[in-house]
Tab-separated table of C-alpha atoms and ligand atoms in Angstrom:
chain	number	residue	atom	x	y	z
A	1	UNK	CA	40.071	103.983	88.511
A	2	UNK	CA	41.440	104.061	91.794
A	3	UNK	CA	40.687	100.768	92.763
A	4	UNK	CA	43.806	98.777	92.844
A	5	UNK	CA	44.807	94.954	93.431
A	6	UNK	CA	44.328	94.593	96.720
A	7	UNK	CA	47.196	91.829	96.536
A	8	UNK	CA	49.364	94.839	94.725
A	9	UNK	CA	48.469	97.112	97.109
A	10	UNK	CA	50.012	94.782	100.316
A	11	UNK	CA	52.932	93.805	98.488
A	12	UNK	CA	53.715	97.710	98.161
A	13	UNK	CA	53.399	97.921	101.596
A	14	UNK	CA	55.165	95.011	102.608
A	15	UNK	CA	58.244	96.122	100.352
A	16	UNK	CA	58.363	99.458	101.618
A	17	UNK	CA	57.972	98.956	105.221
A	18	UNK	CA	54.491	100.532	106.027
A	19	UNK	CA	51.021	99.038	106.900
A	20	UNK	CA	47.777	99.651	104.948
A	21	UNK	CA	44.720	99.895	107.026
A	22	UNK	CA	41.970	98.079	106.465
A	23	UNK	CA	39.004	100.003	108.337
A	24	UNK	CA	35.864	98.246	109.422
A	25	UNK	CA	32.976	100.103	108.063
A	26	UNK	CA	29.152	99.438	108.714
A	27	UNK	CA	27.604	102.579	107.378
A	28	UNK	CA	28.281	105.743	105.614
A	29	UNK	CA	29.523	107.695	107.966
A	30	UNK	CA	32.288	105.213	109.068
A	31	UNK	CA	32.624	104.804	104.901
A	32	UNK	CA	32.756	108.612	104.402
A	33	UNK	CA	35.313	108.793	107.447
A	34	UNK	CA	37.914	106.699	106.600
A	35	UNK	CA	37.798	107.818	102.708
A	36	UNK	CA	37.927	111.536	103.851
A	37	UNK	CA	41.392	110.587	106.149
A	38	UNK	CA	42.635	108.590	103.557
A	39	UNK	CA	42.050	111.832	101.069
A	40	UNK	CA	43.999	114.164	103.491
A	41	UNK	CA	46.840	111.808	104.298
A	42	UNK	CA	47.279	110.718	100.602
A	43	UNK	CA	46.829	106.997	101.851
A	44	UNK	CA	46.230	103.563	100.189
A	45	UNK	CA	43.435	102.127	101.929
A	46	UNK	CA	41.568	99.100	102.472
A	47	UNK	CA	37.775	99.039	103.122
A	48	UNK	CA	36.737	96.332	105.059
A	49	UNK	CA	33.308	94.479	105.148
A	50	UNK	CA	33.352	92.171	108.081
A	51	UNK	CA	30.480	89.179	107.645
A	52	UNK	CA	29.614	89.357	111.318
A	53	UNK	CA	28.229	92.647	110.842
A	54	UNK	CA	25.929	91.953	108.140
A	55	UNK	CA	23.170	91.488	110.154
A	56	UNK	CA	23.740	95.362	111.557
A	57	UNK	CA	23.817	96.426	107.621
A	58	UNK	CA	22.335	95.240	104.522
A	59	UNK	CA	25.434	94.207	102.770
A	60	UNK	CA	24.470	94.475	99.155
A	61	UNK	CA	22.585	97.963	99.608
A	62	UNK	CA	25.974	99.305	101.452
A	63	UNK	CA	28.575	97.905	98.595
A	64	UNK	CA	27.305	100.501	95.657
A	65	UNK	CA	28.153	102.980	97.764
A	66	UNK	CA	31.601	101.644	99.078
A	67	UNK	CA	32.236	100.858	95.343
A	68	UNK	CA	31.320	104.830	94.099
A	69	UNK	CA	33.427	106.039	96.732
A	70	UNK	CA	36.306	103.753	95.468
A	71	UNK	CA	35.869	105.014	91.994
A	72	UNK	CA	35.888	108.467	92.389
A	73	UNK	CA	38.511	108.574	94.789
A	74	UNK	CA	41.978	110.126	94.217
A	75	UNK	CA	43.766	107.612	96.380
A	76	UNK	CA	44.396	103.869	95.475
A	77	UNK	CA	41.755	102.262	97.286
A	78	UNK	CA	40.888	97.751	97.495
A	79	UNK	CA	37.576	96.184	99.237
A	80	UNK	CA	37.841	93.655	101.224
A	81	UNK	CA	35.708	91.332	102.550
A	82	UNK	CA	36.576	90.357	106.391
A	83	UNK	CA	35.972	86.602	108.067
A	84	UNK	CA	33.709	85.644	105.523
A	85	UNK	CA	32.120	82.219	106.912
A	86	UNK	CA	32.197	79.893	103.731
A	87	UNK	CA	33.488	79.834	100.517
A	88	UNK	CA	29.879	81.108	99.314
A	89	UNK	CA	30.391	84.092	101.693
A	90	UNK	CA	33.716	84.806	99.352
A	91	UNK	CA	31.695	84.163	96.240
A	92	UNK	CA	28.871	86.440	97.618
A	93	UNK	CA	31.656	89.317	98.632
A	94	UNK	CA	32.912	88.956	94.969
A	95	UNK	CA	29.925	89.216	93.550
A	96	UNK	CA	29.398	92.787	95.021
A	97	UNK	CA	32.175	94.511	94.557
A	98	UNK	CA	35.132	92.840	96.784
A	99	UNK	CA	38.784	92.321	95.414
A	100	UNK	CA	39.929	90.980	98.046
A	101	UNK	CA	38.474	88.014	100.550
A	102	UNK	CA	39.406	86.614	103.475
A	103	UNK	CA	37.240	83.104	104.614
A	104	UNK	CA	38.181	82.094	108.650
A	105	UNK	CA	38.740	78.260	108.709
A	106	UNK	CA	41.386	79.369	111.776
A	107	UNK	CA	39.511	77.655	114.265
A	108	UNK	CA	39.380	73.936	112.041
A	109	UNK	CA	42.771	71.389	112.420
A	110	UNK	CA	45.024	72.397	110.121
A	111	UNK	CA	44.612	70.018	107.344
A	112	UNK	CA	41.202	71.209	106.738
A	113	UNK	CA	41.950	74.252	107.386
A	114	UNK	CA	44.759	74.160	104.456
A	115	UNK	CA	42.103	72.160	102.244
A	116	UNK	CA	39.221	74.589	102.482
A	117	UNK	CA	41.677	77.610	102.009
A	118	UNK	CA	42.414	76.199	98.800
A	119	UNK	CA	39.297	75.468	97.538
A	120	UNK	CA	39.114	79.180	98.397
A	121	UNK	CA	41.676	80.307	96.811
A	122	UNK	CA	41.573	79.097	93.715
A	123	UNK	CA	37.482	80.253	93.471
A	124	UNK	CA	39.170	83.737	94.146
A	125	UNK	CA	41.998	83.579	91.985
A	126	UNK	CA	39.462	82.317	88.951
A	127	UNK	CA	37.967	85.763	89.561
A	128	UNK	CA	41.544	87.485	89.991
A	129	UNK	CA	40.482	88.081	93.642
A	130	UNK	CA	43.741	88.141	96.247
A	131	UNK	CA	43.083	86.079	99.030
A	132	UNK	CA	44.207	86.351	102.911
A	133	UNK	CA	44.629	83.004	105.005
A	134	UNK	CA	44.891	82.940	108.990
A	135	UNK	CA	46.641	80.544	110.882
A	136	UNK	CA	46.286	80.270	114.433
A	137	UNK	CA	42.886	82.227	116.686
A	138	UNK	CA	42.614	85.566	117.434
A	139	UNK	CA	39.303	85.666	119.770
A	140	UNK	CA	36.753	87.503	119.021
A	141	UNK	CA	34.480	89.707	121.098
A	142	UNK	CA	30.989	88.129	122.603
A	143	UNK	CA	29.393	91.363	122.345
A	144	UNK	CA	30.831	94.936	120.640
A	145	UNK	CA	32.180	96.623	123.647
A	146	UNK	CA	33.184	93.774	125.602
A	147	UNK	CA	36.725	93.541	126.846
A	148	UNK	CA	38.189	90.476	125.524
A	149	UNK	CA	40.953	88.581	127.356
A	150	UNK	CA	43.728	86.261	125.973
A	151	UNK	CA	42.958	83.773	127.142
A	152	UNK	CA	42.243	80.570	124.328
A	153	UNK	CA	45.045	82.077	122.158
A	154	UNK	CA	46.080	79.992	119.824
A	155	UNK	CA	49.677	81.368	118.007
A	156	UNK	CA	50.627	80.915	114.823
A	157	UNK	CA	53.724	78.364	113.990
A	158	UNK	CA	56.378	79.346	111.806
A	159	UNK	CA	56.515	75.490	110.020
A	160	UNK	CA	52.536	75.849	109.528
A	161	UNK	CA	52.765	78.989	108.010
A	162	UNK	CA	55.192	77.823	105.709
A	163	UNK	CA	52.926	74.866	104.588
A	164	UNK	CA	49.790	77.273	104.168
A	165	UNK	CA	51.699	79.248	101.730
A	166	UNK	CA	53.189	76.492	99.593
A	167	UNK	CA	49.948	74.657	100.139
A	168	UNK	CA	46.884	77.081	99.361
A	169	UNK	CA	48.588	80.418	97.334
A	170	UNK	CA	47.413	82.671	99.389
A	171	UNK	CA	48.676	86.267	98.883
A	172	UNK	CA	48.667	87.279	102.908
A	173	UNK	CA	48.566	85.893	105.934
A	174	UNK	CA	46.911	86.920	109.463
A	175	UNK	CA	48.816	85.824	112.069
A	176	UNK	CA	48.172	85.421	115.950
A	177	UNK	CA	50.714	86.590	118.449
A	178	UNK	CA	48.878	88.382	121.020
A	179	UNK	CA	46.086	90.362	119.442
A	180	UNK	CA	42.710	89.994	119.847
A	181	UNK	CA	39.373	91.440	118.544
A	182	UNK	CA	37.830	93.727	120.553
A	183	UNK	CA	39.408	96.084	122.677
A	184	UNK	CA	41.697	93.871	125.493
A	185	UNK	CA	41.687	94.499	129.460
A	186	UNK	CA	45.438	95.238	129.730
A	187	UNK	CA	48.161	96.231	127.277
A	188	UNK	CA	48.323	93.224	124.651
A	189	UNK	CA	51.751	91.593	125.187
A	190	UNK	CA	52.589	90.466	121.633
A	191	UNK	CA	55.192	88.225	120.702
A	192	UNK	CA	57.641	89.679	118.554
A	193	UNK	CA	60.546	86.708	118.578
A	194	UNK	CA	57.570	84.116	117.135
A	195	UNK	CA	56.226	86.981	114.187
A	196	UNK	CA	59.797	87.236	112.844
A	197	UNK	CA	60.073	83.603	112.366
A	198	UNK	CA	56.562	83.204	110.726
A	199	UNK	CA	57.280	86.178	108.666
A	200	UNK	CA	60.376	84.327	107.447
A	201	UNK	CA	58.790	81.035	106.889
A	202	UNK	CA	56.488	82.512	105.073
A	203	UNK	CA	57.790	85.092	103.288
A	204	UNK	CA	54.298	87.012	102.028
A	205	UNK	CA	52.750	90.187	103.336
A	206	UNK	CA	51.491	89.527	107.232
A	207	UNK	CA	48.138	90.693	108.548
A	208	UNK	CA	47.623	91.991	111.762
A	209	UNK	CA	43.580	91.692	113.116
A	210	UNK	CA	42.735	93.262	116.556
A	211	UNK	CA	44.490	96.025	115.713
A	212	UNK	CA	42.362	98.237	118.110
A	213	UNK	CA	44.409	99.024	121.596
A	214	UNK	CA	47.756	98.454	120.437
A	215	UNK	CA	50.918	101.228	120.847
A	216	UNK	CA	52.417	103.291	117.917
A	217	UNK	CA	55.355	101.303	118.975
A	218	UNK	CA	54.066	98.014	118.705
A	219	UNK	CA	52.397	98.746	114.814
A	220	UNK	CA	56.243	100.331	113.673
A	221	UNK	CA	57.485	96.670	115.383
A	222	UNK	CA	55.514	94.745	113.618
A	223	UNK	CA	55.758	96.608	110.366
A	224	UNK	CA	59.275	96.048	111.173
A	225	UNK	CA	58.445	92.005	110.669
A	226	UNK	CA	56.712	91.894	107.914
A	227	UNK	CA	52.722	93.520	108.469
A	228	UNK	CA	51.686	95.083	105.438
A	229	UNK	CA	48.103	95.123	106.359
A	230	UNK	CA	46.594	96.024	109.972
A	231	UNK	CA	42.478	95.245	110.293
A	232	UNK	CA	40.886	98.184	113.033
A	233	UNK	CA	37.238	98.586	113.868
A	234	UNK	CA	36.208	98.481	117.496
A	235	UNK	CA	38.488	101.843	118.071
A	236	UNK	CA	36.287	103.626	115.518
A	237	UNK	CA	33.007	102.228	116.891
A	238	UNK	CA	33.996	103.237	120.376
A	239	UNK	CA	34.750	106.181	118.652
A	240	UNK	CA	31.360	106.746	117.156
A	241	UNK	CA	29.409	105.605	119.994
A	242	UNK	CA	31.227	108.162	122.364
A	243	UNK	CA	30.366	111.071	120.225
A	244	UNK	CA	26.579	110.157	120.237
A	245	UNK	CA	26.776	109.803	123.898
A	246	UNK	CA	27.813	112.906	124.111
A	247	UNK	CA	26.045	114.640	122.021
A	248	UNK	CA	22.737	112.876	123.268
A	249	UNK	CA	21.814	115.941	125.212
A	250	UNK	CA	18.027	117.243	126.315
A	251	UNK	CA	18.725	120.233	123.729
A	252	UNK	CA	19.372	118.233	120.729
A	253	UNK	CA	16.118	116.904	119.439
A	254	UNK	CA	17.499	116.027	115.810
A	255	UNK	CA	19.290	112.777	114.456
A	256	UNK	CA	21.710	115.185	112.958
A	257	UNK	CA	22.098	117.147	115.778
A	258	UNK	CA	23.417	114.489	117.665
A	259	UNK	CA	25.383	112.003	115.554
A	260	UNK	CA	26.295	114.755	112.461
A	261	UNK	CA	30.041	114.833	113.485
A	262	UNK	CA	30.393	110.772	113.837
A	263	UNK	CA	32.166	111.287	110.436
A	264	UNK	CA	34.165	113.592	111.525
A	265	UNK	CA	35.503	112.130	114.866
A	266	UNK	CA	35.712	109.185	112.957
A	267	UNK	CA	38.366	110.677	110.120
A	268	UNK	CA	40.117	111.822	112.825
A	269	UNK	CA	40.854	108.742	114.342
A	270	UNK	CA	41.776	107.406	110.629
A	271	UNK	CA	43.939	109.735	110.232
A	272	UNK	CA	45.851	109.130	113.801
A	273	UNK	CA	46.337	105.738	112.721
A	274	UNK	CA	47.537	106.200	108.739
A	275	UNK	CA	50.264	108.337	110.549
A	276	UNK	CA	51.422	105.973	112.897
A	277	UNK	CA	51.561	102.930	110.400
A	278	UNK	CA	53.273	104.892	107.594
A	279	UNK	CA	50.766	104.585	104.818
A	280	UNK	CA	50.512	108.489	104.959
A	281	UNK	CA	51.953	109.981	101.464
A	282	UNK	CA	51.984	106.680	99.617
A	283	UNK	CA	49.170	107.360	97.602
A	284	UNK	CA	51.065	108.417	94.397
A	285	UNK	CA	53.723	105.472	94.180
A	286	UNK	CA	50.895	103.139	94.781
A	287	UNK	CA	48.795	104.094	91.789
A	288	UNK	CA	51.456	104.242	89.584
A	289	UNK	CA	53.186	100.685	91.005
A	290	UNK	CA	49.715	98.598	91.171
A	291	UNK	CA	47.582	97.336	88.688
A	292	UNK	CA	44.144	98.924	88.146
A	293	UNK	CA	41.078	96.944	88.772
A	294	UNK	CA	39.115	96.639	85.861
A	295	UNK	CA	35.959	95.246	85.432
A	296	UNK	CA	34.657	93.403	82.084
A	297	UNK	CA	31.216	93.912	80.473
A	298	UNK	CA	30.397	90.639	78.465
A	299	UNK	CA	28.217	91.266	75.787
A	300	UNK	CA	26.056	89.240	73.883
A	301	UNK	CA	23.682	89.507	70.924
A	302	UNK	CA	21.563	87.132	69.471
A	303	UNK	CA	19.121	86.973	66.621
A	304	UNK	CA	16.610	84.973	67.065
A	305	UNK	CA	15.357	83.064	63.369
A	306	UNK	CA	11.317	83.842	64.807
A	307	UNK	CA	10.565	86.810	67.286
A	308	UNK	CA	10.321	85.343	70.907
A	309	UNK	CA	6.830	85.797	72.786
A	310	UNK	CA	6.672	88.059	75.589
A	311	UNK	CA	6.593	85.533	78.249
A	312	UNK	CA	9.165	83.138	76.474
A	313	UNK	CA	11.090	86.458	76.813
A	314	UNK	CA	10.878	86.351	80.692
A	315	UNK	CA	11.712	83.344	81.299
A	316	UNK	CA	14.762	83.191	79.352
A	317	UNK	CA	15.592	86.768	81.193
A	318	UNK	CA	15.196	84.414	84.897
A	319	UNK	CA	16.713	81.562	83.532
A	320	UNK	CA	19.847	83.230	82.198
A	321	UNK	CA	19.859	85.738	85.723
A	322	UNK	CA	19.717	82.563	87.690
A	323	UNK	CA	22.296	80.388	85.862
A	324	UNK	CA	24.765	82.940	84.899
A	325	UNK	CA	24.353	84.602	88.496
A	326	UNK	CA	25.309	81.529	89.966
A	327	UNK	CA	29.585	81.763	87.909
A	328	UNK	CA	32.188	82.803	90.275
A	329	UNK	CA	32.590	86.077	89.612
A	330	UNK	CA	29.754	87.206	87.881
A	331	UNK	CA	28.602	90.687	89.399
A	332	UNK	CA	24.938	91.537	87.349
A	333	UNK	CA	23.129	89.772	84.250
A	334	UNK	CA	21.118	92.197	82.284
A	335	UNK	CA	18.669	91.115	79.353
A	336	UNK	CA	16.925	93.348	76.809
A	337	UNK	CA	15.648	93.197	73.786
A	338	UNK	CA	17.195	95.474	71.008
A	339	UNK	CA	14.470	98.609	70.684
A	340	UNK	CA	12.499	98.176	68.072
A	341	UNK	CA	14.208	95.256	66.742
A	342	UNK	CA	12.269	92.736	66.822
A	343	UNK	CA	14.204	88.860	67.545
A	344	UNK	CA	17.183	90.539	68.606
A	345	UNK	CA	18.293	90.218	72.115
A	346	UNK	CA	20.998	91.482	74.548
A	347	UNK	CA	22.584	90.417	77.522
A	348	UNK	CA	25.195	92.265	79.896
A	349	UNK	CA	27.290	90.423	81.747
A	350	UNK	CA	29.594	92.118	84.309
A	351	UNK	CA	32.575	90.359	85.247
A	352	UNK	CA	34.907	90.992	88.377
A	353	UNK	CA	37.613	91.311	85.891
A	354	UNK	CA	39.384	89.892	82.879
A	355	UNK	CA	40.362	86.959	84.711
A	356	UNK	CA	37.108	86.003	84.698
A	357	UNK	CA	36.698	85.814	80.582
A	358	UNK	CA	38.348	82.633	80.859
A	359	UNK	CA	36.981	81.008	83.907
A	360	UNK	CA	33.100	82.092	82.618
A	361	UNK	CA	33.744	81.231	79.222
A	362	UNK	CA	34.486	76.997	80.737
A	363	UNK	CA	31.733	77.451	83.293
A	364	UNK	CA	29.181	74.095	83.053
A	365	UNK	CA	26.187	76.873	83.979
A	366	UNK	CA	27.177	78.898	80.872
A	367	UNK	CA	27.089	75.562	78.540
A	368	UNK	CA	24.158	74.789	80.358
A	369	UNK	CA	22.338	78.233	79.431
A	370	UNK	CA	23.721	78.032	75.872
A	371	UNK	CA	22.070	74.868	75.580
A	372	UNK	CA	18.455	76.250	77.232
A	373	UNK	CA	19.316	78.988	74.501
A	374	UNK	CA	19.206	76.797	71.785
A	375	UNK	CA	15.852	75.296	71.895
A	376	UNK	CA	14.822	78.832	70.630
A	377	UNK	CA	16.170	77.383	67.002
A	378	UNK	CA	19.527	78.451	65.805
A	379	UNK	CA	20.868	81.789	67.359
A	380	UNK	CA	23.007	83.739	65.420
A	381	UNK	CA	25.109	85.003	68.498
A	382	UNK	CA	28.130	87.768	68.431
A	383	UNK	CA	29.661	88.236	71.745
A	384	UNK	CA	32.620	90.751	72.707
A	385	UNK	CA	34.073	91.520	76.524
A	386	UNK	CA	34.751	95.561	76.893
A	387	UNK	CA	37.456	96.075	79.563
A	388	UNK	CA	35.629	99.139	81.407
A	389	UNK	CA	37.869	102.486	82.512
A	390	UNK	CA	36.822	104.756	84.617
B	401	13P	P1	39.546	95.398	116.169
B	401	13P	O1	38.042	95.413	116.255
B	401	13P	O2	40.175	94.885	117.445
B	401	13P	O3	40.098	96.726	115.791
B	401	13P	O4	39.923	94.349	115.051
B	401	13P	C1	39.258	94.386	113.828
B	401	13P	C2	39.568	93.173	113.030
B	401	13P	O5	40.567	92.529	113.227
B	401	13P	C3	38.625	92.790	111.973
B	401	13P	O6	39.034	91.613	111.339
């Protein structure tokens, strides 16, 4: 149950003056980590899946486990996924378990950039999904580890922010006004007099990305403008990668000799960070303030006039994965025949959430399927959608 809205979640934040953080993870120990420091501060948090590092992890293999550690957490908790690189990378992030996306068209002129953020958009919000434009370029890092300079900055305008929220819907906005990915040579100089105007112009929840090198007293400013949402990763890598190093040693012969405290060090550094951006102690007020996120289990029976052959049975199992797969939204299609019952058949369909009833229910690819269905002669079909608590 303690998944949450992500979109709830920020707008909690944003009203009460405090940022969430949204913590980069790429494998369990970074996932354990920042769930453990969440637990102890009695934190909202946002774990974040960041496409670039999908080639470092297998993405689908890692979301069960982000998604178990959601549910049986006692803190409100959203997954997000982070500079997705299409609209089919938002679709894919769905799919898995994300409730919030975020798809980078920052670096395309700003009419495209509006158009595709739409397009976007309203994919997610078919699925309920909350979605998070950017407007301007934060660099990014050539390589993890590499010092990044500002140079090629491009800032957010206050008038363009107003148009991408009027324009797309979008429920948050990353800004740029000095950060940048990675960690920066120098103290970032960020500019404070341009984030207040943006924040009023556009008047929804800011996001913050870089968030690795800046002061305590540079988050509590720009909470102070309107952040509600603060992205950190290369911190907690750096943080990881210096506790192997030094725990590398000739005596240590083990993997978990050497890297068994990464979790630790990296909770730590969690937890120095929910303190400084206020989300410590929020936990409570958020889970009674935001809306749960529920998933929906679509279920179908049919009885079939004649029993189906085995093989006619398969292929309607691939055809109806493949087509009903393909619905924004759709997480898993299970088929099965009803045990010892013979021409009865079953399908599970999980949905993101009830939004999705609707938006399925329209989909071409599910007419299409009905219509593949029905050349097995007339189904009898009873079909109900279970809103699943945890
Ligand atoms: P840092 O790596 O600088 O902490 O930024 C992370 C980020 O913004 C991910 O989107």
């Amino acid at each position: 149950m303690p998944l949450v809205h992500s979109a709830d979640m920020l707008n909690h934040a944003y009203r009460h003056n405090y940022a969430v953080g949204a913590f980069g993870v790429v494998n369990l120990d970074f996932l354990e980590g920042v769930m453990q420091a969440a637990e102890n501060c009695r934190a909202p948090v946002i774990i974040n899946l960041i496409e670039a590092h999908f080639t470092h992890y297998d993405f689908e293999l890692l979301m069960p486990s982000v998604l178990t550690a959601a549910r049986r957490a006692k803190i409100p908790v959203a997954i997000h996924l982070d500079h997705g690189i299409s609209i089919e990378s938002a679709q894919r992030g769905i799919q898995a378990g994300c409730n919030g996306v975020m798809v980078d068209t920052s670096l395309l002129p700003l009419d495209e950039n509006l158009k595709l953020t739409r397009e976007v958009v309203a994919m997610a919000h078919s699925c309920g999904v909350a979605v998070e434009g950017e407007l301007g370029y934060v660099p990014e890092t050539a390589e993890e580890g590499v010092e990044t300079n500002p140079e090629g900055l491009a800032y957010t305008l206050p008038a363009e922010a107003r148009a991408m929220v009027e324009r797309t819907g979008i429920d948050s906005l990353a800004v740029s006004i000095g950060t940048v990915h990675g960690r920066m040579k120098g103290t970032p100089k960020l500019d404070f007099t341009r984030l207040a105007k943006v924040s009023e112009a556009a008047g929804i929840p800011l996001v913050i990305h870089g968030g690795t090198g800046l002061s305590d007293d540079q988050c509590r400013k720009l909470i102070a403008y309107g952040v509600a949402k603060i992205n950190y990763y290369t911190a907690l890598s750096e943080t990881a990668a210096e506790y192997i190093k030094t725990h590398a040693t000739p005596d240590r012969k083990s993997y978990k000799a050497i890297t068994g405290g990464v979790r630790s060090a990296i909770r730590e550094e969690v937890e120095r960070c929910i303190h400084a951006w206020g989300s410590s102690g929020r936990a409570a007020e958020v889970l009674e303030q935001c809306r749960p996120w529920r998933e929906v289990e679509h279920v179908v029976m049919y009885n079939a006039p004649e029993p189906l052959s085995a093989n006619a049975i398969d292929l309607m199992t691939r055809q109806g994965r493949e087509t009903l797969a393909a619905i924004p939204g759709v997480r898993r299609v299970l088929a099965g025949t009803v045990a010892n019952g013979n021409g009865k058949y079953c399908w599970l369909v999980r949905l993101a959430s009830p939004v999705v009833i609707e938006s399925f229910n329209q989909h071409p690819k599910q007419a299409q399927f009905a219509k593949y269905l029905s050349q097995h002669g007339t189904l009898e079909r009873a079909a109900l959608n279970f809103e699943l608590r945890e």
